[in-house]
Short mmCIF file of C-alpha atoms in Angstrom, two decimals:
data_model
loop_
_atom_site.label_atom_id
_atom_site.label_comp_id
_atom_site.label_asym_id
_atom_site.label_seq_id
_atom_site.Cartn_x
_atom_site.Cartn_y
_atom_site.Cartn_z
CA MET A 1 79.10 68.82 92.23
CA ILE A 2 77.22 71.80 93.63
CA GLU A 3 78.38 75.40 93.51
CA HIS A 4 76.95 77.64 96.26
CA ILE A 5 77.39 81.37 95.64
CA VAL A 6 76.37 84.07 98.11
CA LEU A 7 76.64 87.85 97.71
CA PHE A 8 76.51 90.16 100.71
CA LYS A 9 75.46 93.81 101.05
CA TRP A 10 76.40 95.33 104.41
CA GLN A 11 74.76 98.06 106.45
CA PRO A 12 76.35 101.47 105.78
CA ASP A 13 77.67 101.64 109.35
CA ALA A 14 79.22 98.15 109.31
CA SER A 15 82.81 98.51 110.47
CA PRO A 16 85.72 97.12 108.46
CA GLU A 17 86.54 94.99 111.51
CA ALA A 18 83.05 93.45 111.57
CA ILE A 19 83.25 92.67 107.85
CA ALA A 20 86.73 91.16 108.30
CA SER A 21 85.33 89.00 111.10
CA VAL A 22 82.66 87.69 108.72
CA MET A 23 85.28 86.81 106.11
CA ASP A 24 87.49 85.12 108.71
CA GLY A 25 84.52 83.23 110.11
CA LEU A 26 83.51 82.00 106.66
CA LYS A 27 87.06 80.97 105.76
CA GLY A 28 87.30 79.05 109.02
CA LEU A 29 84.33 76.88 108.07
CA LYS A 30 86.43 74.91 105.59
CA ALA A 31 88.39 73.32 108.46
CA LYS A 32 85.24 72.65 110.51
CA ILE A 33 82.72 71.28 108.01
CA THR A 34 83.84 68.14 106.21
CA GLU A 35 81.25 68.50 103.42
CA ILE A 36 83.08 71.56 102.06
CA ILE A 37 85.28 70.64 99.09
CA ASP A 38 86.45 74.20 98.46
CA LEU A 39 85.61 77.63 99.87
CA SER A 40 86.67 81.12 98.91
CA CYS A 41 85.37 84.55 99.83
CA GLY A 42 86.44 88.13 99.35
CA GLU A 43 85.67 91.71 98.49
CA ASN A 44 83.86 92.48 95.24
CA TYR A 45 85.65 94.89 92.93
CA SER A 46 83.29 94.66 89.94
CA GLU A 47 81.52 97.84 88.88
CA ARG A 48 78.52 95.63 88.04
CA GLY A 49 78.06 94.38 91.62
CA GLN A 50 74.83 96.36 92.22
CA GLY A 51 75.95 97.26 95.73
CA PHE A 52 76.95 93.74 96.81
CA GLN A 53 80.29 94.18 98.54
CA HIS A 54 81.54 90.66 99.27
CA GLY A 55 81.05 87.21 97.82
CA LEU A 56 81.33 83.60 98.95
CA VAL A 57 81.75 80.52 96.76
CA VAL A 58 81.55 77.03 98.27
CA ARG A 59 81.75 73.71 96.42
CA PHE A 60 80.04 70.51 97.60
CA ALA A 61 79.82 66.96 96.27
CA ASP A 62 76.01 66.98 96.11
CA ARG A 63 72.82 68.61 97.36
CA GLU A 64 72.86 66.59 100.57
CA ALA A 65 76.29 67.97 101.42
CA LEU A 66 74.97 71.51 100.86
CA LYS A 67 72.02 70.80 103.18
CA SER A 68 74.38 69.45 105.83
CA TYR A 69 76.52 72.58 105.55
CA GLN A 70 73.53 74.88 105.89
CA ALA A 71 72.34 73.07 109.02
CA HIS A 72 75.81 72.70 110.57
CA PRO A 73 76.11 74.49 113.96
CA ASP A 74 79.36 76.25 112.98
CA HIS A 75 77.72 77.67 109.84
CA GLN A 76 74.66 78.69 111.82
CA GLU A 77 76.87 80.46 114.37
CA VAL A 78 78.69 82.51 111.71
CA VAL A 79 75.35 83.51 110.19
CA ALA A 80 73.71 84.46 113.50
CA GLN A 81 76.66 86.06 115.28
CA LEU A 82 78.64 87.69 112.46
CA ILE A 83 76.58 88.07 109.28
CA LYS A 84 73.01 88.94 110.33
CA PRO A 85 73.96 91.82 112.66
CA ILE A 86 75.52 93.81 109.79
CA LEU A 87 73.62 92.48 106.76
CA THR A 88 71.39 94.64 104.57
CA ASP A 89 70.79 92.27 101.65
CA ILE A 90 71.86 88.85 100.44
CA LEU A 91 71.66 86.95 97.17
CA ALA A 92 72.34 83.22 96.91
CA VAL A 93 72.59 80.91 93.90
CA ASP A 94 73.06 77.14 94.01
CA TYR A 95 73.62 75.10 90.86
CA GLU A 96 74.96 71.76 89.70
CA ILE A 97 78.27 71.74 87.89
CA THR A 98 77.91 69.63 84.76
#
């Protein structure tokens, strides 16, 4: 199993509606991309978040499933149309669950 974790830092002028659209778009990927075993995302409330405001966690069966997800047109559309226009910084971690 692979755990894919992404943290997002938004531009200061990113509207709550634009951020909500990102979260909705990400949540919608679970129904569109069969390689996704589980997906959750939401607002960070930790004081240790170093400015990262939202997080995404996606679980896959293996590395090939993660690669398929990353290349999937629906994922690419969410990234290009919703995330990149309001993104300031991003941090991603992928690891095998043992």
